[in-house]
Coordinates of C-alpha atoms in Angstrom, one line a residue:
Chain A
M1 CA 132.3 36.1 219.2
A2 CA 129.4 35.3 217.6
T3 CA 130.3 32.5 216.2
S4 CA 131.5 31.1 218.9
L5 CA 128.3 31.4 220.6
D6 CA 127.0 29.7 217.5
N7 CA 129.5 26.9 218.1
R8 CA 129.0 27.1 221.7
I9 CA 125.4 27.0 221.5
H10 CA 125.2 24.4 218.6
H11 CA 128.2 22.0 220.3
K12 CA 125.4 21.8 223.6
R13 CA 123.3 20.7 221.1
G14 CA 125.4 17.9 220.0
S15 CA 125.6 16.6 222.9
R16 CA 122.5 16.4 224.6
Q17 CA 121.5 15.4 221.3
W18 CA 124.0 12.3 221.8
F19 CA 123.3 12.2 225.6
L20 CA 119.4 11.1 224.4
G21 CA 120.3 9.2 221.4
H22 CA 122.7 6.8 224.2
F23 CA 119.7 6.9 226.2
W24 CA 117.0 5.9 224.2
T25 CA 118.8 3.3 223.3
T26 CA 120.2 2.1 226.4
V27 CA 116.5 2.2 227.3
T28 CA 115.7 0.4 224.4
W29 CA 118.5 -2.9 225.2
V30 CA 117.3 -2.8 228.7
I31 CA 113.1 -3.2 227.7
A32 CA 114.2 -6.0 224.9
L33 CA 116.5 -8.2 227.1
F34 CA 113.5 -7.8 229.7
L35 CA 111.1 -9.5 227.0
F36 CA 113.3 -11.3 225.6
S37 CA 114.4 -13.6 229.0
P38 CA 111.4 -15.7 229.1
V39 CA 113.1 -17.4 225.9
L40 CA 116.5 -16.9 227.1
W41 CA 115.9 -19.0 230.5
M42 CA 113.6 -21.4 229.0
V43 CA 117.2 -22.6 227.4
I44 CA 119.4 -22.0 229.2
T45 CA 117.4 -24.2 232.4
S46 CA 117.2 -26.9 229.1
F47 CA 121.3 -27.3 230.2
K48 CA 120.2 -27.7 233.6
R49 CA 120.1 -30.6 235.6
E50 CA 117.0 -31.2 237.1
G51 CA 118.7 -30.1 240.7
S52 CA 120.0 -27.1 239.8
A53 CA 116.7 -26.2 237.9
Y54 CA 114.7 -25.9 241.1
T55 CA 117.1 -23.1 243.4
D56 CA 116.2 -19.8 245.1
P57 CA 118.0 -17.6 243.8
P58 CA 118.0 -19.0 241.0
T59 CA 121.0 -20.7 240.0
L60 CA 123.7 -18.6 237.1
I61 CA 126.8 -20.7 236.2
F62 CA 126.3 -23.9 235.8
H63 CA 128.0 -27.2 233.7
P64 CA 125.4 -27.5 231.0
T65 CA 124.5 -31.0 230.0
L66 CA 122.7 -32.2 226.9
N67 CA 121.5 -35.3 229.8
E68 CA 117.6 -33.7 229.7
Y69 CA 118.4 -33.3 225.8
S70 CA 118.5 -37.0 225.3
Q71 CA 115.8 -37.8 227.4
V72 CA 113.5 -35.6 225.2
F73 CA 114.5 -37.5 222.7
S74 CA 114.1 -40.6 223.9
S75 CA 111.2 -43.1 223.6
G76 CA 111.5 -44.4 227.2
S77 CA 110.4 -40.9 228.7
G78 CA 106.9 -39.9 230.6
A79 CA 105.4 -38.7 226.6
G80 CA 107.3 -41.1 224.3
G81 CA 110.3 -40.0 222.3
A82 CA 110.2 -36.4 220.2
G83 CA 110.4 -38.1 217.1
A84 CA 106.6 -39.4 216.3
P85 CA 105.1 -36.4 217.0
F86 CA 107.9 -33.8 214.9
E87 CA 107.0 -36.4 211.9
H88 CA 103.3 -35.9 212.5
S89 CA 103.7 -31.7 212.8
L90 CA 106.1 -31.5 209.7
V91 CA 103.0 -33.5 207.4
V92 CA 100.4 -31.7 208.6
T93 CA 102.4 -28.2 208.3
V94 CA 103.3 -29.0 205.2
A95 CA 100.4 -30.3 203.3
S96 CA 98.6 -27.5 204.9
V97 CA 100.6 -24.7 204.2
A98 CA 100.6 -25.8 200.7
L99 CA 96.5 -26.4 200.3
V100 CA 96.0 -22.9 201.9
L101 CA 98.4 -21.4 198.9
L102 CA 96.8 -23.5 196.8
L103 CA 93.8 -22.4 197.3
G104 CA 94.4 -19.2 198.4
I105 CA 96.8 -17.6 195.3
P106 CA 93.9 -17.9 193.1
A107 CA 90.7 -16.4 195.2
A108 CA 92.9 -13.4 195.9
Y109 CA 93.6 -13.1 192.2
A110 CA 90.8 -13.0 192.0
L111 CA 89.4 -10.3 193.9
S112 CA 92.4 -8.5 193.2
I113 CA 93.7 -8.1 189.4
R114 CA 90.9 -9.4 187.9
P115 CA 88.0 -8.9 190.9
I116 CA 84.8 -10.2 190.3
K117 CA 81.7 -7.6 190.9
R118 CA 81.2 -8.4 194.8
W119 CA 84.7 -9.1 195.6
R120 CA 83.9 -7.1 198.7
D121 CA 81.1 -9.2 199.9
A122 CA 83.7 -11.9 199.1
L123 CA 86.5 -10.6 201.6
F124 CA 84.4 -9.4 204.4
F125 CA 82.9 -13.6 204.7
F126 CA 86.1 -14.5 205.2
L127 CA 87.8 -12.2 207.1
A128 CA 84.0 -13.4 208.9
T129 CA 84.8 -16.8 208.9
K130 CA 88.1 -16.1 210.6
M131 CA 86.3 -14.3 214.1
L132 CA 84.2 -17.6 214.8
P133 CA 84.7 -18.9 217.5
Y134 CA 86.0 -22.3 216.3
V135 CA 85.8 -23.5 220.2
A136 CA 81.9 -23.8 219.2
A137 CA 82.5 -26.7 216.2
I138 CA 84.4 -29.3 218.7
V139 CA 81.7 -31.3 219.6
P140 CA 80.0 -30.8 215.5
I141 CA 84.4 -31.6 214.3
Y142 CA 84.5 -34.3 217.3
L143 CA 81.3 -35.7 215.8
I144 CA 82.5 -35.6 211.9
A145 CA 86.1 -36.8 212.2
E146 CA 84.1 -39.7 214.0
H147 CA 82.1 -40.5 212.0
L148 CA 84.5 -40.1 208.8
G149 CA 87.3 -42.9 210.4
L150 CA 89.5 -39.6 210.3
L151 CA 90.5 -39.0 214.1
D152 CA 93.4 -39.5 215.4
N153 CA 94.4 -38.8 211.7
V154 CA 96.7 -35.8 210.5
I155 CA 94.3 -35.6 208.0
A156 CA 91.3 -33.9 209.8
L157 CA 94.4 -31.8 211.6
I158 CA 95.1 -31.3 207.4
I159 CA 91.2 -30.0 206.4
L160 CA 91.4 -28.0 209.9
Y161 CA 94.5 -26.2 209.4
T162 CA 93.6 -25.1 205.8
G163 CA 90.0 -23.8 207.0
F164 CA 92.1 -21.6 210.0
N165 CA 94.5 -19.6 208.4
L166 CA 92.6 -20.0 204.4
P167 CA 90.9 -16.2 205.2
L168 CA 94.3 -14.3 206.2
A169 CA 96.2 -15.8 203.7
V170 CA 92.8 -14.9 201.2
W171 CA 93.3 -11.5 202.7
M172 CA 97.7 -11.5 202.8
I173 CA 98.2 -12.8 198.7
R174 CA 95.4 -10.4 198.2
S175 CA 97.0 -6.9 199.2
F176 CA 100.6 -8.2 197.6
L177 CA 98.3 -8.9 194.5
L178 CA 97.5 -5.5 194.7
E179 CA 101.4 -4.4 194.3
V180 CA 101.4 -5.4 191.6
P181 CA 101.6 -2.0 188.9
R182 CA 98.7 -1.7 186.8
E183 CA 101.5 -0.3 184.1
V184 CA 103.3 -3.9 183.9
L185 CA 99.8 -6.1 183.6
E186 CA 98.9 -4.0 180.7
A187 CA 102.3 -3.7 179.1
A188 CA 102.5 -7.8 179.2
R189 CA 98.7 -8.1 177.7
I190 CA 99.6 -5.2 174.6
D191 CA 103.0 -7.2 174.3
G192 CA 100.0 -10.3 173.2
A193 CA 101.3 -11.7 177.0
G194 CA 98.5 -14.9 177.4
L195 CA 96.9 -15.4 180.6
R196 CA 99.2 -17.8 181.1
T197 CA 102.3 -15.4 180.7
E198 CA 101.3 -13.2 182.6
L199 CA 100.8 -14.9 185.5
M200 CA 103.8 -17.5 185.5
R201 CA 106.3 -14.6 183.7
V202 CA 104.7 -10.7 185.1
I203 CA 102.8 -11.7 188.5
F204 CA 104.6 -15.0 190.2
P205 CA 107.6 -13.5 190.2
M206 CA 106.6 -10.3 192.2
V207 CA 104.5 -11.7 194.5
L208 CA 106.7 -13.8 195.5
P209 CA 108.1 -12.7 198.7
G210 CA 104.5 -11.3 199.7
I211 CA 103.8 -15.3 198.9
A212 CA 106.6 -17.0 201.4
A213 CA 105.5 -13.8 203.9
T214 CA 102.3 -15.3 203.8
A215 CA 103.2 -18.7 203.6
L216 CA 105.4 -18.7 206.7
I217 CA 102.6 -17.4 208.7
C218 CA 101.0 -19.8 208.4
V219 CA 104.1 -21.9 209.7
I220 CA 103.6 -20.3 212.9
F221 CA 99.7 -20.6 213.3
T222 CA 99.6 -24.0 212.0
W223 CA 103.0 -25.6 213.7
N224 CA 101.6 -24.0 217.0
E225 CA 97.9 -25.0 217.6
F226 CA 96.8 -27.0 220.2
F227 CA 93.0 -26.7 220.5
F228 CA 92.6 -29.6 217.6
A229 CA 95.4 -30.9 217.7
Y230 CA 94.6 -32.0 221.5
F231 CA 91.0 -33.1 221.1
L232 CA 91.4 -35.1 217.8
T233 CA 94.5 -37.0 218.0
A234 CA 95.8 -40.1 220.3
F235 CA 98.8 -41.4 219.9
N236 CA 98.6 -41.8 216.2
A237 CA 98.5 -38.3 214.9
Q238 CA 99.9 -36.6 218.0
T239 CA 101.6 -33.3 217.1
V240 CA 104.3 -31.4 218.9
P241 CA 102.2 -28.6 221.1
V242 CA 100.4 -32.0 222.2
F243 CA 103.2 -34.2 223.0
L244 CA 104.8 -30.9 225.0
S245 CA 101.4 -30.4 226.7
H246 CA 102.1 -33.7 228.5
F247 CA 105.5 -32.4 230.3
Q248 CA 103.2 -30.7 232.6
S249 CA 102.1 -33.6 234.2
T250 CA 105.3 -35.2 235.1
E251 CA 105.8 -36.2 238.6
G252 CA 108.6 -34.7 240.9
E253 CA 111.3 -32.2 239.0
Y254 CA 110.6 -31.8 235.6
W255 CA 111.7 -28.5 235.0
A256 CA 114.9 -28.9 232.9
L257 CA 112.9 -31.3 230.3
L258 CA 110.3 -29.8 230.5
A259 CA 113.1 -27.4 229.4
A260 CA 114.7 -29.1 226.7
A261 CA 111.5 -30.4 224.6
A262 CA 110.5 -26.9 224.4
T263 CA 112.7 -25.6 223.1
I264 CA 113.3 -28.2 220.6
S265 CA 109.6 -28.5 219.7
C266 CA 110.0 -24.0 219.6
L267 CA 113.1 -24.6 217.9
P268 CA 112.0 -24.7 214.3
V269 CA 109.6 -21.5 213.5
I270 CA 112.0 -20.1 216.1
L271 CA 114.8 -20.8 213.1
A272 CA 112.1 -20.3 210.2
G273 CA 110.9 -16.7 211.6
W274 CA 114.4 -15.2 212.7
I275 CA 116.3 -16.6 208.9
A276 CA 113.1 -14.7 207.2
Q277 CA 112.1 -11.8 209.7
K278 CA 112.0 -9.2 206.3
Q279 CA 109.8 -11.5 205.0
L280 CA 107.9 -11.7 208.5
V281 CA 107.9 -7.6 208.8
R282 CA 106.2 -7.2 205.5
G283 CA 103.7 -10.4 205.9
L284 CA 102.6 -9.0 209.5
S285 CA 102.1 -5.6 207.9
L286 CA 100.0 -7.1 204.9
G287 CA 102.2 -6.3 202.2
A288 CA 102.5 -2.5 203.3
L289 CA 106.6 -2.7 204.4
K290 CA 107.7 -1.8 200.4
Chain B
M1 CA 98.1 7.6 197.9
S2 CA 98.4 7.2 194.7
D3 CA 98.5 3.1 195.0
L4 CA 95.0 3.4 196.1
V5 CA 93.9 5.6 193.4
D6 CA 95.4 2.4 190.9
S7 CA 94.0 -0.2 193.0
T8 CA 90.1 1.8 192.9
N9 CA 90.6 2.0 189.2
Q10 CA 91.0 -1.1 188.1
L11 CA 88.3 -2.1 190.5
E12 CA 86.0 0.1 189.3
V13 CA 87.8 -1.1 185.1
G14 CA 86.8 -5.0 186.8
R15 CA 83.1 -4.2 187.8
G16 CA 82.5 -2.2 184.4
D17 CA 82.5 -5.6 182.8
V18 CA 80.6 -7.4 184.9
V19 CA 78.3 -4.8 184.8
S20 CA 78.0 -3.9 181.3
A21 CA 76.7 -7.8 180.9
T22 CA 74.0 -7.7 182.2
H23 CA 73.0 -4.7 180.0
G24 CA 73.6 -6.5 176.8
P25 CA 72.3 -5.8 173.9
T26 CA 71.5 -10.0 172.4
S27 CA 70.8 -13.0 175.2
K28 CA 73.7 -14.9 172.6
K29 CA 76.4 -11.8 173.8
D30 CA 74.3 -12.4 177.7
G31 CA 75.2 -15.4 178.0
H32 CA 78.6 -15.2 176.3
L33 CA 79.4 -12.1 178.7
R34 CA 77.7 -14.4 181.7
R35 CA 79.9 -16.7 180.8
K36 CA 83.1 -14.6 181.3
A37 CA 81.9 -13.4 184.5
W38 CA 81.5 -17.0 185.8
I39 CA 85.6 -17.3 184.2
R40 CA 86.1 -14.2 186.7
R41 CA 84.6 -16.2 189.3
L42 CA 85.8 -19.7 189.1
P43 CA 89.6 -19.2 190.9
L44 CA 88.3 -17.9 193.5
L45 CA 85.2 -20.7 194.1
P46 CA 87.2 -23.8 195.3
A47 CA 88.8 -21.7 198.6
L48 CA 84.9 -20.2 198.7
I49 CA 83.1 -22.9 198.4
Y50 CA 85.8 -25.0 201.0
M51 CA 85.9 -22.4 203.7
V52 CA 81.8 -22.6 203.4
I53 CA 81.9 -26.1 204.0
V54 CA 84.5 -26.3 206.6
T55 CA 82.9 -23.5 208.8
Q56 CA 79.5 -23.8 207.0
A57 CA 79.3 -27.5 208.1
P58 CA 79.7 -28.0 211.7
F59 CA 77.7 -24.9 212.6
V60 CA 74.3 -26.5 210.5
V61 CA 75.9 -30.1 212.4
T62 CA 75.6 -27.6 216.1
L63 CA 72.4 -25.7 215.7
W64 CA 71.1 -29.4 215.1
Y65 CA 71.9 -30.8 218.2
S66 CA 71.1 -26.8 220.0
F67 CA 67.6 -28.1 219.3
R68 CA 67.8 -31.9 221.7
G69 CA 68.7 -32.5 224.7
W70 CA 71.7 -34.7 224.5
N71 CA 74.0 -35.5 227.6
T72 CA 76.1 -38.5 227.6
E73 CA 75.2 -38.7 230.8
T74 CA 72.1 -38.8 230.9
P75 CA 70.8 -41.8 228.9
G76 CA 68.2 -41.6 226.2
S77 CA 68.2 -37.5 226.1
N78 CA 69.3 -37.3 222.7
K79 CA 66.2 -36.2 221.7
F80 CA 64.0 -32.4 220.9
V81 CA 63.9 -30.1 222.9
G82 CA 63.1 -27.0 222.2
F83 CA 65.4 -24.2 223.5
A84 CA 65.1 -25.6 226.4
S85 CA 69.6 -25.7 226.3
Y86 CA 69.4 -22.6 225.2
S87 CA 67.1 -21.4 228.4
A88 CA 69.4 -22.9 230.5
V89 CA 73.1 -21.5 228.5
L90 CA 71.4 -17.8 228.9
S91 CA 70.3 -18.1 233.0
D92 CA 73.8 -19.9 233.6
P93 CA 75.7 -17.3 235.9
A94 CA 78.5 -19.5 234.5
F95 CA 78.3 -18.7 231.4
R96 CA 77.6 -14.8 232.1
S97 CA 80.6 -14.5 234.0
A98 CA 82.9 -16.1 231.0
A99 CA 81.8 -13.9 228.8
V100 CA 81.9 -11.2 230.9
V101 CA 86.2 -12.3 231.4
T102 CA 86.5 -13.0 227.9
I103 CA 85.0 -9.3 227.1
E104 CA 87.9 -8.1 229.8
M105 CA 90.8 -10.3 229.0
T106 CA 90.8 -9.9 225.2
A107 CA 90.1 -6.0 225.6
S108 CA 92.3 -5.6 228.7
A109 CA 95.2 -7.9 226.4
A110 CA 94.7 -7.0 222.8
I111 CA 95.3 -2.4 224.5
I112 CA 98.5 -3.2 226.5
S113 CA 99.8 -4.7 223.6
M114 CA 99.0 -2.1 221.2
L115 CA 100.3 -0.2 224.1
L116 CA 103.5 -2.1 224.7
G117 CA 103.9 -3.1 220.9
S118 CA 103.9 1.1 219.7
A119 CA 106.7 1.9 222.5
M120 CA 108.9 -0.8 221.6
A121 CA 107.6 0.1 217.4
I122 CA 108.6 3.8 218.0
L123 CA 112.2 3.1 219.8
I124 CA 113.3 0.8 217.3
N125 CA 112.3 3.4 213.8
R126 CA 115.6 4.6 215.2
T127 CA 119.3 3.9 213.7
F128 CA 121.1 2.7 217.1
M129 CA 124.1 0.2 217.5
G130 CA 122.5 -3.3 217.9
R131 CA 118.7 -2.4 215.9
G132 CA 118.8 -6.0 213.6
V133 CA 119.7 -8.1 217.6
V134 CA 117.3 -5.8 219.0
R135 CA 114.1 -5.7 216.8
T136 CA 115.2 -9.7 216.4
M137 CA 114.8 -10.7 220.4
L138 CA 111.3 -8.8 220.5
I139 CA 109.7 -10.8 217.9
T140 CA 110.9 -14.0 219.4
P141 CA 107.7 -13.8 222.0
F142 CA 105.2 -13.8 219.1
L143 CA 107.6 -17.0 217.5
V144 CA 107.2 -19.7 220.5
M145 CA 104.6 -22.4 221.1
P146 CA 102.0 -21.0 222.8
V147 CA 101.5 -24.2 225.2
A148 CA 105.9 -23.8 225.2
T149 CA 105.1 -20.2 226.8
A150 CA 101.9 -21.5 228.6
L151 CA 103.9 -23.9 230.2
L152 CA 107.3 -21.9 230.7
F153 CA 105.6 -18.9 232.3
G154 CA 103.5 -21.5 234.6
T155 CA 106.6 -22.9 236.0
T156 CA 110.3 -21.4 236.0
I157 CA 108.7 -17.6 235.9
Y158 CA 105.7 -17.7 238.2
D159 CA 106.3 -20.2 240.5
P160 CA 106.1 -19.1 244.1
Y161 CA 109.8 -20.7 245.4
F162 CA 112.1 -21.1 242.1
G163 CA 109.8 -18.3 239.5
L164 CA 112.4 -16.0 238.4
L165 CA 109.2 -13.1 238.8
N166 CA 109.7 -13.6 242.2
W167 CA 113.3 -13.6 242.0
I168 CA 113.7 -10.4 239.7
L169 CA 111.1 -8.8 242.1
S170 CA 112.6 -9.6 245.3
P171 CA 114.7 -6.6 245.9
F172 CA 111.0 -4.7 245.7
G173 CA 109.9 -6.4 248.7
V174 CA 108.4 -8.7 246.7
N175 CA 108.2 -12.2 248.7
H176 CA 107.2 -15.3 247.5
V177 CA 103.4 -14.0 245.7
N178 CA 101.7 -17.5 243.8
W179 CA 100.7 -15.1 241.1
V180 CA 98.7 -17.4 239.2
G181 CA 97.1 -18.4 242.1
L182 CA 96.8 -14.9 243.0
Y183 CA 96.3 -12.9 240.4
S184 CA 95.1 -15.9 238.1
M185 CA 93.9 -13.0 235.4
P186 CA 97.0 -11.1 235.1
S187 CA 99.1 -13.9 234.9
V188 CA 97.1 -14.7 232.2
V189 CA 96.5 -11.7 230.0
A190 CA 100.4 -11.2 230.5
V191 CA 101.0 -14.0 228.9
L192 CA 98.7 -13.3 226.3
V193 CA 100.4 -9.8 226.4
W194 CA 103.8 -11.0 225.8
E195 CA 102.8 -13.1 222.9
W196 CA 100.7 -10.5 221.1
A197 CA 103.4 -7.4 221.6
P198 CA 106.0 -8.0 219.1
F199 CA 102.7 -8.4 216.8
M200 CA 101.3 -4.7 217.6
M201 CA 105.2 -3.5 217.5
L202 CA 105.3 -4.9 214.0
I203 CA 102.0 -3.0 212.5
V204 CA 102.2 -0.4 214.6
L205 CA 106.3 0.0 212.6
A206 CA 105.1 -0.8 209.1
G207 CA 102.8 2.8 209.5
L208 CA 105.9 4.6 211.2
Q209 CA 107.7 3.9 207.9
S210 CA 104.9 5.1 205.3
E211 CA 104.8 7.8 206.6
S212 CA 106.0 10.9 204.4
L213 CA 108.7 12.3 204.9
E214 CA 107.7 15.9 204.0
S215 CA 105.0 15.8 205.9
L216 CA 107.4 15.3 208.6
E217 CA 109.6 18.3 207.6
A218 CA 106.8 20.7 206.7
A219 CA 106.2 20.1 209.8
R220 CA 108.9 20.9 211.6
V221 CA 109.7 23.5 209.4
D222 CA 106.7 25.7 210.8
G223 CA 108.6 25.2 214.5
A224 CA 106.1 22.0 215.9
N225 CA 107.8 20.0 218.2
A226 CA 108.8 16.3 217.9
F227 CA 105.8 15.9 220.5
K228 CA 103.7 18.3 218.8
T229 CA 104.5 16.2 215.5
F230 CA 104.2 12.6 217.0
V231 CA 100.2 13.8 218.5
W232 CA 99.3 16.3 215.1
I233 CA 100.9 14.0 212.6
T234 CA 102.4 10.8 213.2
L235 CA 99.3 9.1 215.8
P236 CA 96.9 10.1 212.9
H237 CA 98.8 8.4 210.5
L238 CA 99.6 5.5 212.7
R239 CA 95.5 5.2 213.5
Q240 CA 94.5 2.9 210.3
Y241 CA 97.2 0.5 211.5
I242 CA 96.2 0.6 215.5
E243 CA 92.8 -0.6 214.3
L244 CA 94.2 -3.2 211.6
G245 CA 96.5 -4.4 215.0
L246 CA 93.7 -5.1 217.7
L247 CA 91.4 -6.0 215.2
L248 CA 93.0 -9.0 213.8
G249 CA 94.9 -9.5 217.9
S250 CA 91.3 -9.5 218.9
I251 CA 90.5 -12.0 216.9
Y252 CA 93.2 -14.3 218.3
I253 CA 93.0 -13.5 221.8
V254 CA 89.2 -13.4 221.9
Q255 CA 89.7 -17.7 221.3
A256 CA 92.5 -18.4 223.8
F257 CA 92.5 -21.2 225.1
G258 CA 95.7 -23.2 225.7
E259 CA 97.1 -20.1 228.0
I260 CA 93.6 -20.5 230.4
F261 CA 94.1 -25.0 229.4
I262 CA 97.8 -25.0 230.9
L263 CA 98.2 -21.5 233.0
T264 CA 95.0 -21.4 235.7
D265 CA 93.0 -24.9 234.1
G266 CA 90.2 -22.2 234.0
G267 CA 90.1 -21.0 237.8
G268 CA 91.4 -18.3 240.0
G269 CA 89.5 -15.6 242.7
N270 CA 86.6 -17.7 243.0
G271 CA 87.3 -20.1 241.0
S272 CA 86.2 -19.0 236.8
A273 CA 87.8 -16.0 237.0
T274 CA 90.4 -16.7 234.0
T275 CA 87.0 -18.8 232.5
N276 CA 86.3 -17.5 229.0
L277 CA 83.6 -18.9 226.0
P278 CA 85.7 -21.2 225.1
F279 CA 87.2 -22.5 228.3
Y280 CA 83.2 -22.6 229.1
I281 CA 81.9 -24.8 225.6
Y282 CA 85.3 -26.7 226.6
N283 CA 84.1 -27.8 230.5
K284 CA 80.6 -28.0 229.0
V285 CA 81.7 -31.2 227.1
F286 CA 84.1 -32.5 228.7
N287 CA 83.6 -32.0 232.4
A288 CA 79.6 -32.0 232.0
F289 CA 79.2 -34.3 228.9
D290 CA 76.3 -31.8 228.0
F291 CA 77.6 -31.3 224.0
S292 CA 73.7 -29.5 224.3
Q293 CA 74.1 -26.9 225.9
A294 CA 77.5 -26.3 224.6
A295 CA 76.2 -26.3 221.1
A296 CA 73.7 -23.8 222.0
A297 CA 76.6 -21.9 224.1
G298 CA 78.6 -22.4 220.8
V299 CA 75.4 -21.3 218.8
I300 CA 75.2 -17.8 221.1
V301 CA 78.5 -16.9 220.8
V302 CA 78.8 -17.4 217.1
I303 CA 75.6 -14.4 217.0
A304 CA 77.3 -12.4 219.2
T305 CA 81.0 -12.4 217.5
E306 CA 78.5 -11.9 213.9
I307 CA 77.2 -8.9 215.4
V308 CA 80.0 -8.0 217.0
A309 CA 82.4 -8.3 214.3
T310 CA 80.1 -5.9 211.9
V311 CA 79.5 -3.5 214.6
T312 CA 83.6 -3.8 214.3
L313 CA 84.0 -3.9 210.8
R314 CA 81.4 -0.6 211.0
L315 CA 82.5 1.4 212.8
L316 CA 86.9 1.1 211.8
S317 CA 84.9 1.5 208.3
G318 CA 88.3 3.4 207.0
L319 CA 90.1 -0.8 207.1
F320 CA 89.0 -2.0 203.7
R321 CA 90.5 1.2 202.1
A322 CA 93.0 0.9 204.8
T323 CA 93.7 -1.7 203.1
E324 CA 93.7 -0.5 199.2
V325 CA 95.8 2.5 200.9
M326 CA 98.8 0.4 202.4
S327 CA 99.1 -2.3 199.7

């Protein structure tokens, strides 16, 4: 009797848990699909013809076409071809992120493994510069760029974006460097490892995933930056977000073309983010996830 | 926790070295140790100098122009005028309205995306079918270019006639609502929340996953139910992660420009319902051509930001410690 009651309670509890588990899984999926739907809708719209992009209710079944994609790349379209902006964005992103790492890694080292005396103040300074409303500096930056002959030049963007991302990079890389166990460093020093060996053989391999995470976050912010790209570049250094913004003013029906352009513009960063998801999670949580 | 002890020990060692340098008995040793301290500082200097130049040089130029009356529409106006631009900006109702809009927009977007992000984090912090796919879908909005987000929300989603939102809400009696025109502030905030909720989710998720299983187990053994465990154990543990997420998110949201520029052009409501401070400064430069007032507004905003930032960082006193605990 007692056992059967036990079993019954157990069984009842189990089915309740089973039900709750499925309930929450369903809720999670519904929320995820809802939040993902704008992205999905962008991709769906990009394969439509303009006519079927403007319907009420929205068209869900249609003959997909690559027509709009080929238009985005043809230089005959309103905003000029996508080729040149992609090239500019690629140059700006690679150069700026490389510069961020070049400056950021040594700085983070001096704030973590062999910290300077006033590391707190230095860290605070970096964080404080990140809080500056950079829009406030558009006039002087424009004038300085003009004075140096850097208007409509990718170099101006590289310099600025490096400045935007450096504080966060120093902060993130520092937290990854702090993860290197002190015992490992001491053991290396006792074994007579010089600074060079210590850096290249011990520290660098251990923080490489963290550096990759930092680089990815910097790539996202650099690729997507709009404000300064919009005001400091015209044709010669136009980046992808600026190119994309021109699709707004197109007259007539343009949603399918816009969706195709947007899909192409976002694709590199979305793919990178998906592939390096673990690094992204790590980076954003500033090294909290092991 | 042991990490914290570790890293502070490490830092104490570092501090000790430098402190001993100033107490060196002989001047020769003193010089040697001072050189050592400089070698220690050397790796930091390039980044520090870079940031000082990139952020402070434009600020000095801004300061210079804020005391001149330069309006490109008025010839000969580029001369010293003292605090005239400052008083003009401070007495401008549009500036005060922009300050209020900035606070409202930043606070609501940061708080709502934190609530949504936390809910998402709690939901995906379980094992269930398709968890990887769900996480991939949930982080995607953060990866989408904000310009693309603003353009697509403004057209294919918010459009009164062909937009997705009206179609989804049509069973509830919603009929061709002009979202951006009638509810411009909520429309912009919704876009910002969509962009930033994944960011908050990831930070809170990191907090949830770093929670020690022992304390959760202890709470369960002591007879606490799931709700009590969450309120008394998990929430206090998450606090520093929530603070960090709100701080980092606000830093970016307060600068929102592209979303406003594309979605509402600063308009809505009384005509400037979504003009935040960055957009106000942009207007001063590119529509009023008043470089000096833009500069003065910029200086005021920088000073205000620094005050808010300092107070916030002090209030979130656990934050610097938090980064060490997390590391």
